[in-house]
């Protein structure tokens, strides 16, 4: 049994990270284990921004987006010397295990730290992109998808009024999950994702035909990894001859009060992470599979690429 653990958030922030940290902290305290919070991701580990937490430190945060611990991207942690310094700072405080909540990069860093030092580490997938291998869910993806859906509902009103084409760019550099689920739920006619090649000429021809058949407006969702709305929009306008507008949601997608799903799932994952690390388990990530919490090998999670469910791509085309 470990007696003292630390928890941190790292990389891109996502709504629900607070719920995860709260669950890790309160579960550990409930087990009589000391919990330390690390502020500002791996930066805080290296700069000794590490503090012991009580239950009240994680009060009044479950409803907040972002992460109260702060997060960062840290170049120094990518060097063996940086990681060794971080490890020393933890050991100096008697910290015996670490829970890292973050995306692909943060989990990769955690995996390397554990391999090099033997420090027990458990990861939780925290990213709006839902692109961590082995889990059907990552903390924050539901809130982000709902934020995009809300924007789509509003864009529909104005697109319809003017009979416009709207090209909406959403986050997802390597993963089209957000674009796909938001697009399907928002009734988008076209969804462009990095996982699937597309022919813009063909799409524009099809748009023209749709307008001729009486379509009032068209919504296209583009994952940033598939292209820039600012470049695709003018091409669509020129090739279709239709009034076209582009919209880029940007960082709005990362913020906001977490949804019920993100709060509950993050809490479940946080509890599992705390119990696992306390019991001495290491090098695992907790995620969801078919609605149940599962543990995934950390090495596998960071060395495999999650693919977009082909059922989504098929469904999006059938319903468009
Ligand atoms: P995310 O966790 O959201 O994918 P990043 O990819 O920016 O975000 O990673 C966050 C931080 O994790 C980086 O700034 C760095 O400190 C650490 N990190 C990322 N990749 C590695 C790696 N291969 N080795 C060590 N540390 C890494």
Short mmCIF file of C-alpha atoms and ligand atoms in Angstrom, two decimals:
data_model
loop_
_atom_site.label_atom_id
_atom_site.label_comp_id
_atom_site.label_asym_id
_atom_site.label_seq_id
_atom_site.Cartn_x
_atom_site.Cartn_y
_atom_site.Cartn_z
CA UNK A 1 0.00 0.00 0.00
CA UNK A 2 1.29 3.42 -0.97
CA UNK A 3 0.95 6.08 1.71
CA UNK A 4 1.53 9.25 -0.30
CA UNK A 5 0.57 10.05 -3.92
CA UNK A 6 0.49 13.07 -6.21
CA UNK A 7 -1.95 14.11 -8.91
CA UNK A 8 -1.49 16.52 -11.82
CA UNK A 9 -3.06 17.69 -15.08
CA UNK A 10 -0.95 18.21 -18.18
CA UNK A 11 -1.10 19.23 -21.84
CA UNK A 12 -4.28 20.67 -23.34
CA UNK A 13 -6.97 21.34 -20.73
CA UNK A 14 -10.36 19.68 -20.97
CA UNK A 15 -13.65 20.08 -19.08
CA UNK A 16 -13.90 17.38 -16.41
CA UNK A 17 -10.25 17.40 -15.39
CA UNK A 18 -11.34 19.03 -12.12
CA UNK A 19 -13.84 16.25 -11.45
CA UNK A 20 -11.07 13.69 -12.03
CA UNK A 21 -8.61 15.41 -9.67
CA UNK A 22 -11.35 15.79 -7.06
CA UNK A 23 -12.18 12.08 -7.27
CA UNK A 24 -8.51 11.02 -7.07
CA UNK A 25 -7.98 13.29 -4.06
CA UNK A 26 -11.08 12.38 -2.08
CA UNK A 27 -10.74 8.65 -2.79
CA UNK A 28 -7.14 8.67 -1.59
CA UNK A 29 -7.96 10.72 1.52
CA UNK A 30 -10.80 8.32 2.24
CA UNK A 31 -8.21 5.52 2.22
CA UNK A 32 -6.02 7.45 4.65
CA UNK A 33 -3.44 8.27 1.98
CA UNK A 34 -1.67 11.63 1.69
CA UNK A 35 -2.37 13.49 -1.59
CA UNK A 36 -0.23 16.17 -3.20
CA UNK A 37 -1.33 18.44 -6.02
CA UNK A 38 1.19 19.49 -8.68
CA UNK A 39 0.42 22.87 -10.27
CA UNK A 40 1.07 23.65 -13.94
CA UNK A 41 1.75 20.17 -15.32
CA UNK A 42 5.34 18.90 -15.57
CA UNK A 43 6.55 22.50 -15.10
CA UNK A 44 5.25 22.42 -11.55
CA UNK A 45 6.92 19.07 -10.91
CA UNK A 46 10.26 20.52 -11.96
CA UNK A 47 9.78 23.88 -10.23
CA UNK A 48 8.51 22.31 -6.99
CA UNK A 49 5.05 23.82 -7.25
CA UNK A 50 3.75 20.91 -5.23
CA UNK A 51 1.37 21.19 -2.24
CA UNK A 52 -0.35 18.81 0.08
CA UNK A 53 -4.12 18.76 -0.43
CA UNK A 54 -7.06 18.41 1.90
CA UNK A 55 -10.61 17.56 0.94
CA UNK A 56 -11.59 21.24 0.87
CA UNK A 57 -8.87 22.01 -1.69
CA UNK A 58 -10.96 20.18 -4.28
CA UNK A 59 -14.25 21.74 -3.16
CA UNK A 60 -16.18 24.06 -5.47
CA UNK A 61 -14.41 22.83 -8.61
CA UNK A 62 -16.55 20.02 -10.06
CA UNK A 63 -18.68 22.56 -11.94
CA UNK A 64 -15.73 24.43 -13.44
CA UNK A 65 -14.12 23.91 -16.82
CA UNK A 66 -10.34 24.10 -17.18
CA UNK A 67 -8.22 22.69 -14.38
CA UNK A 68 -7.76 24.35 -11.01
CA UNK A 69 -4.27 22.80 -10.78
CA UNK A 70 -3.31 24.53 -14.00
CA UNK A 71 -1.68 22.80 -16.94
CA UNK A 72 1.22 23.46 -19.26
CA UNK A 73 3.44 22.15 -21.97
CA UNK A 74 6.96 21.63 -20.63
CA UNK A 75 9.99 21.20 -22.90
CA UNK A 76 12.41 20.47 -20.03
CA UNK A 77 10.44 17.36 -19.11
CA UNK A 78 11.30 15.91 -22.51
CA UNK A 79 14.94 15.55 -21.44
CA UNK A 80 16.18 12.74 -19.11
CA UNK A 81 17.72 15.39 -16.80
CA UNK A 82 14.38 17.19 -16.53
CA UNK A 83 12.53 14.00 -15.71
CA UNK A 84 15.14 13.00 -13.12
CA UNK A 85 14.76 16.39 -11.41
CA UNK A 86 10.98 15.95 -11.37
CA UNK A 87 11.37 12.48 -9.86
CA UNK A 88 13.74 13.81 -7.17
CA UNK A 89 11.25 16.55 -6.24
CA UNK A 90 8.58 13.91 -5.69
CA UNK A 91 10.83 11.54 -3.73
CA UNK A 92 12.01 14.43 -1.50
CA UNK A 93 8.39 14.82 -0.36
CA UNK A 94 7.88 11.13 0.21
CA UNK A 95 5.58 10.83 -2.81
CA UNK A 96 5.45 7.18 -3.89
CA UNK A 97 3.10 7.27 -6.88
CA UNK A 98 1.65 9.68 -9.44
CA UNK A 99 -1.66 10.08 -11.28
CA UNK A 100 -1.37 12.05 -14.53
CA UNK A 101 -4.48 13.40 -16.24
CA UNK A 102 -3.71 14.45 -19.80
CA UNK A 103 -3.64 13.69 -23.49
CA UNK A 104 -1.44 11.53 -25.61
CA UNK A 105 1.74 13.57 -25.05
CA UNK A 106 1.30 13.79 -21.29
CA UNK A 107 0.74 10.05 -21.03
CA UNK A 108 3.81 9.42 -23.18
CA UNK A 109 5.87 11.57 -20.80
CA UNK A 110 4.39 9.68 -17.84
CA UNK A 111 5.28 6.36 -19.43
CA UNK A 112 8.89 7.43 -19.96
CA UNK A 113 9.17 8.76 -16.40
CA UNK A 114 7.92 5.46 -15.01
CA UNK A 115 10.29 3.42 -17.19
CA UNK A 116 13.31 5.51 -16.25
CA UNK A 117 12.69 5.83 -12.53
CA UNK A 118 10.39 2.96 -11.56
CA UNK A 119 7.93 5.48 -10.07
CA UNK A 120 4.43 3.93 -10.11
CA UNK A 121 2.23 5.95 -12.48
CA UNK A 122 -1.42 5.67 -13.44
CA UNK A 123 -2.78 7.78 -16.30
CA UNK A 124 -6.23 9.16 -17.04
CA UNK A 125 -7.09 10.25 -20.59
CA UNK A 126 -7.90 13.97 -20.46
CA UNK A 127 -8.44 15.50 -23.89
CA UNK A 128 -11.40 16.83 -25.84
CA UNK A 129 -10.20 14.93 -28.93
CA UNK A 130 -11.20 11.45 -27.68
CA UNK A 131 -8.11 10.02 -29.34
CA UNK A 132 -6.48 7.86 -26.66
CA UNK A 133 -6.07 4.28 -27.81
CA UNK A 134 -7.90 1.60 -25.82
CA UNK A 135 -10.68 3.86 -24.51
CA UNK A 136 -13.93 4.84 -26.17
CA UNK A 137 -14.01 7.96 -24.01
CA UNK A 138 -11.65 10.71 -22.85
CA UNK A 139 -12.42 13.32 -20.19
CA UNK A 140 -13.86 16.45 -21.81
CA UNK A 141 -14.93 15.06 -25.17
CA UNK A 142 -18.64 15.17 -24.33
CA UNK A 143 -18.67 18.80 -23.19
CA UNK A 144 -16.66 19.85 -26.26
CA UNK A 145 -19.02 17.99 -28.61
CA UNK A 146 -21.98 19.71 -26.93
CA UNK A 147 -20.30 23.11 -27.31
CA UNK A 148 -19.91 22.49 -31.05
CA UNK A 149 -23.50 21.28 -31.29
CA UNK A 150 -24.71 24.47 -29.65
CA UNK A 151 -22.77 26.52 -32.20
CA UNK A 152 -24.17 24.44 -35.05
CA UNK A 153 -27.74 25.00 -33.88
CA UNK A 154 -27.11 28.75 -33.99
CA UNK A 155 -25.33 28.65 -37.33
CA UNK A 156 -28.27 26.72 -38.80
CA UNK A 157 -30.65 29.59 -38.03
CA UNK A 158 -28.60 32.13 -39.89
CA UNK A 159 -27.63 29.72 -42.69
CA UNK A 160 -31.29 28.97 -43.29
CA UNK A 161 -32.32 32.64 -43.28
CA UNK A 162 -29.79 33.49 -46.00
CA UNK A 163 -29.71 30.13 -47.83
CA UNK A 164 -26.00 30.02 -47.14
CA UNK A 165 -23.33 27.39 -47.01
CA UNK A 166 -21.51 27.42 -43.67
CA UNK A 167 -18.10 25.86 -43.26
CA UNK A 168 -17.39 25.30 -39.57
CA UNK A 169 -13.87 24.40 -38.44
CA UNK A 170 -13.56 22.48 -35.19
CA UNK A 171 -10.62 21.10 -33.20
CA UNK A 172 -9.03 17.76 -34.04
CA UNK A 173 -5.53 17.89 -35.51
CA UNK A 174 -5.16 14.14 -35.78
CA UNK A 175 -8.59 12.93 -34.85
CA UNK A 176 -11.97 13.53 -36.49
CA UNK A 177 -14.02 12.22 -33.56
CA UNK A 178 -15.24 15.65 -32.41
CA UNK A 179 -16.14 16.77 -35.94
CA UNK A 180 -17.88 13.46 -36.58
CA UNK A 181 -20.08 13.21 -33.49
CA UNK A 182 -20.89 16.93 -33.43
CA UNK A 183 -21.59 16.78 -37.18
CA UNK A 184 -23.90 13.78 -36.87
CA UNK A 185 -25.77 15.23 -33.90
CA UNK A 186 -26.02 18.64 -35.54
CA UNK A 187 -27.23 17.23 -38.85
CA UNK A 188 -24.26 18.39 -40.94
CA UNK A 189 -24.45 17.63 -44.64
CA UNK A 190 -20.69 17.16 -44.95
CA UNK A 191 -18.11 16.17 -42.34
CA UNK A 192 -14.43 16.31 -43.27
CA UNK A 193 -12.03 14.38 -41.03
CA UNK A 194 -8.29 13.70 -41.25
CA UNK A 195 -8.93 9.93 -41.26
CA UNK A 196 -10.74 9.97 -44.60
CA UNK A 197 -9.67 11.49 -47.92
CA UNK A 198 -12.20 13.72 -49.66
CA UNK A 199 -12.63 15.32 -53.07
CA UNK A 200 -13.66 18.97 -52.70
CA UNK A 201 -14.63 19.23 -56.41
CA UNK A 202 -17.01 16.32 -56.00
CA UNK A 203 -18.45 17.80 -52.81
CA UNK A 204 -19.06 21.16 -54.51
CA UNK A 205 -20.82 19.46 -57.44
CA UNK A 206 -23.03 17.61 -54.99
CA UNK A 207 -23.77 20.86 -53.12
CA UNK A 208 -24.84 22.55 -56.36
CA UNK A 209 -27.14 19.64 -57.17
CA UNK A 210 -28.66 19.80 -53.66
CA UNK A 211 -29.42 23.51 -54.03
CA UNK A 212 -31.02 22.89 -57.43
CA UNK A 213 -33.26 20.29 -55.77
CA UNK A 214 -34.40 22.96 -53.30
CA UNK A 215 -32.00 22.63 -50.37
CA UNK A 216 -32.16 25.82 -48.28
CA UNK A 217 -28.71 25.71 -46.71
CA UNK A 218 -25.74 23.45 -46.12
CA UNK A 219 -23.57 22.89 -43.04
CA UNK A 220 -20.10 21.47 -43.44
CA UNK A 221 -18.00 20.56 -40.40
CA UNK A 222 -14.24 20.39 -40.91
CA UNK A 223 -11.82 18.94 -38.37
CA UNK A 224 -8.72 21.16 -38.34
CA UNK A 225 -6.60 18.16 -39.36
CA UNK A 226 -8.63 17.82 -42.57
CA UNK A 227 -8.24 21.44 -43.67
CA UNK A 228 -8.73 25.09 -42.78
CA UNK A 229 -12.21 26.58 -43.08
CA UNK A 230 -10.56 29.82 -44.24
CA UNK A 231 -9.14 27.97 -47.25
CA UNK A 232 -12.00 25.57 -47.96
CA UNK A 233 -14.70 28.28 -47.68
CA UNK A 234 -13.52 30.45 -50.60
CA UNK A 235 -13.11 27.36 -52.82
CA UNK A 236 -16.66 26.23 -51.99
CA UNK A 237 -17.98 29.75 -52.67
CA UNK A 238 -16.26 29.90 -56.04
CA UNK A 239 -17.17 26.41 -57.21
CA UNK A 240 -20.80 26.47 -56.07
CA UNK A 241 -21.51 30.15 -56.73
CA UNK A 242 -23.39 30.18 -53.41
CA UNK A 243 -23.10 32.64 -50.55
CA UNK A 244 -20.62 30.90 -48.21
CA UNK A 245 -19.46 31.82 -44.72
CA UNK A 246 -16.74 30.32 -42.58
CA UNK A 247 -16.62 30.00 -38.84
CA UNK A 248 -13.85 28.75 -36.59
CA UNK A 249 -14.80 27.89 -33.03
CA UNK A 250 -11.27 27.83 -31.59
CA UNK A 251 -10.69 27.69 -27.84
CA UNK A 252 -14.35 28.03 -26.93
CA UNK A 253 -14.38 24.26 -27.50
CA UNK A 254 -12.03 23.68 -24.58
CA UNK A 255 -13.97 25.65 -22.00
CA UNK A 256 -17.31 25.54 -20.27
CA UNK A 257 -18.90 23.82 -17.33
CA UNK A 258 -18.48 20.05 -17.79
CA UNK A 259 -21.49 18.00 -18.91
CA UNK A 260 -23.11 15.35 -16.70
CA UNK A 261 -21.32 12.64 -18.67
CA UNK A 262 -17.89 14.26 -18.26
CA UNK A 263 -18.40 14.83 -14.54
CA UNK A 264 -19.60 11.30 -13.82
CA UNK A 265 -17.11 9.48 -16.02
CA UNK A 266 -14.20 11.60 -14.79
CA UNK A 267 -15.26 10.84 -11.21
CA UNK A 268 -15.40 7.10 -11.93
CA UNK A 269 -11.99 7.19 -13.61
CA UNK A 270 -10.51 9.23 -10.77
CA UNK A 271 -11.70 6.75 -8.17
CA UNK A 272 -10.23 3.82 -10.11
CA UNK A 273 -6.92 5.64 -10.60
CA UNK A 274 -6.57 6.42 -6.90
CA UNK A 275 -7.39 2.89 -5.74
CA UNK A 276 -5.05 1.39 -8.34
CA UNK A 277 -2.05 3.56 -7.56
CA UNK A 278 -2.54 3.13 -3.81
CA UNK A 279 -2.59 -0.64 -4.22
CA UNK A 280 0.76 -0.47 -6.02
CA UNK A 281 -0.38 -0.87 -9.64
CA UNK A 282 1.52 1.05 -12.30
CA UNK A 283 1.79 1.72 -16.02
CA UNK A 284 -1.91 1.63 -16.70
CA UNK A 285 -4.45 4.10 -18.02
CA UNK A 286 -8.09 3.87 -17.04
CA UNK A 287 -10.67 4.37 -19.76
CA UNK A 288 -14.05 3.10 -20.87
CA UNK A 289 -14.98 0.14 -23.03
CA UNK A 290 -18.64 -0.64 -23.76
CA UNK A 291 -19.66 1.67 -20.95
CA UNK A 292 -17.46 0.05 -18.29
CA UNK A 293 -14.25 1.28 -16.72
CA UNK A 294 -11.28 -0.73 -18.02
CA UNK A 295 -7.54 -0.58 -17.47
CA UNK A 296 -5.28 -0.23 -20.48
CA UNK A 297 -1.56 -0.84 -20.59
CA UNK A 298 0.11 2.61 -20.59
CA UNK A 299 2.72 1.56 -23.13
CA UNK A 300 0.01 0.27 -25.49
CA UNK A 301 -2.10 3.39 -25.01
CA UNK A 302 0.70 5.70 -26.14
CA UNK A 303 2.12 3.48 -28.86
CA UNK A 304 -1.07 2.71 -30.74
CA UNK A 305 -3.22 5.04 -32.76
CA UNK A 306 -6.94 5.08 -32.15
CA UNK A 307 -8.98 4.92 -35.34
CA UNK A 308 -12.30 6.57 -36.04
CA UNK A 309 -15.21 4.12 -35.96
CA UNK A 310 -16.11 3.43 -39.62
CA UNK A 311 -19.75 3.10 -38.52
CA UNK A 312 -19.72 6.85 -37.82
CA UNK A 313 -18.42 7.66 -41.30
CA UNK A 314 -21.06 5.44 -42.90
CA UNK A 315 -23.88 6.88 -40.77
CA UNK A 316 -22.84 10.48 -41.47
CA UNK A 317 -23.14 9.84 -45.22
CA UNK A 318 -26.48 8.02 -44.98
CA UNK A 319 -28.05 10.78 -42.90
CA UNK A 320 -26.64 13.75 -44.83
P1 LIG B 1 -1.34 16.47 -24.52
O1 LIG B 1 -1.02 15.76 -23.25
O2 LIG B 1 -2.60 17.26 -24.44
O3 LIG B 1 -1.26 15.55 -25.71
P2 LIG B 1 1.28 17.58 -25.24
O4 LIG B 1 1.46 16.63 -26.36
O5 LIG B 1 1.66 18.99 -25.46
O6 LIG B 1 -0.22 17.62 -24.71
O7 LIG B 1 2.12 17.01 -24.00
C1 LIG B 1 2.12 17.68 -22.76
C2 LIG B 1 3.48 17.60 -22.11
O8 LIG B 1 3.83 16.23 -21.89
C3 LIG B 1 4.64 18.15 -22.94
O9 LIG B 1 4.78 19.52 -22.84
C4 LIG B 1 5.84 17.45 -22.31
O10 LIG B 1 6.21 18.06 -21.11
C5 LIG B 1 5.25 16.07 -22.02
N1 LIG B 1 5.59 15.15 -23.12
C6 LIG B 1 4.95 15.02 -24.31
N2 LIG B 1 5.54 14.07 -25.08
C7 LIG B 1 6.59 13.61 -24.36
C8 LIG B 1 7.62 12.62 -24.58
N3 LIG B 1 7.66 11.92 -25.71
N4 LIG B 1 8.52 12.42 -23.58
C9 LIG B 1 8.47 13.11 -22.44
N5 LIG B 1 7.55 14.06 -22.18
C10 LIG B 1 6.61 14.30 -23.10
#
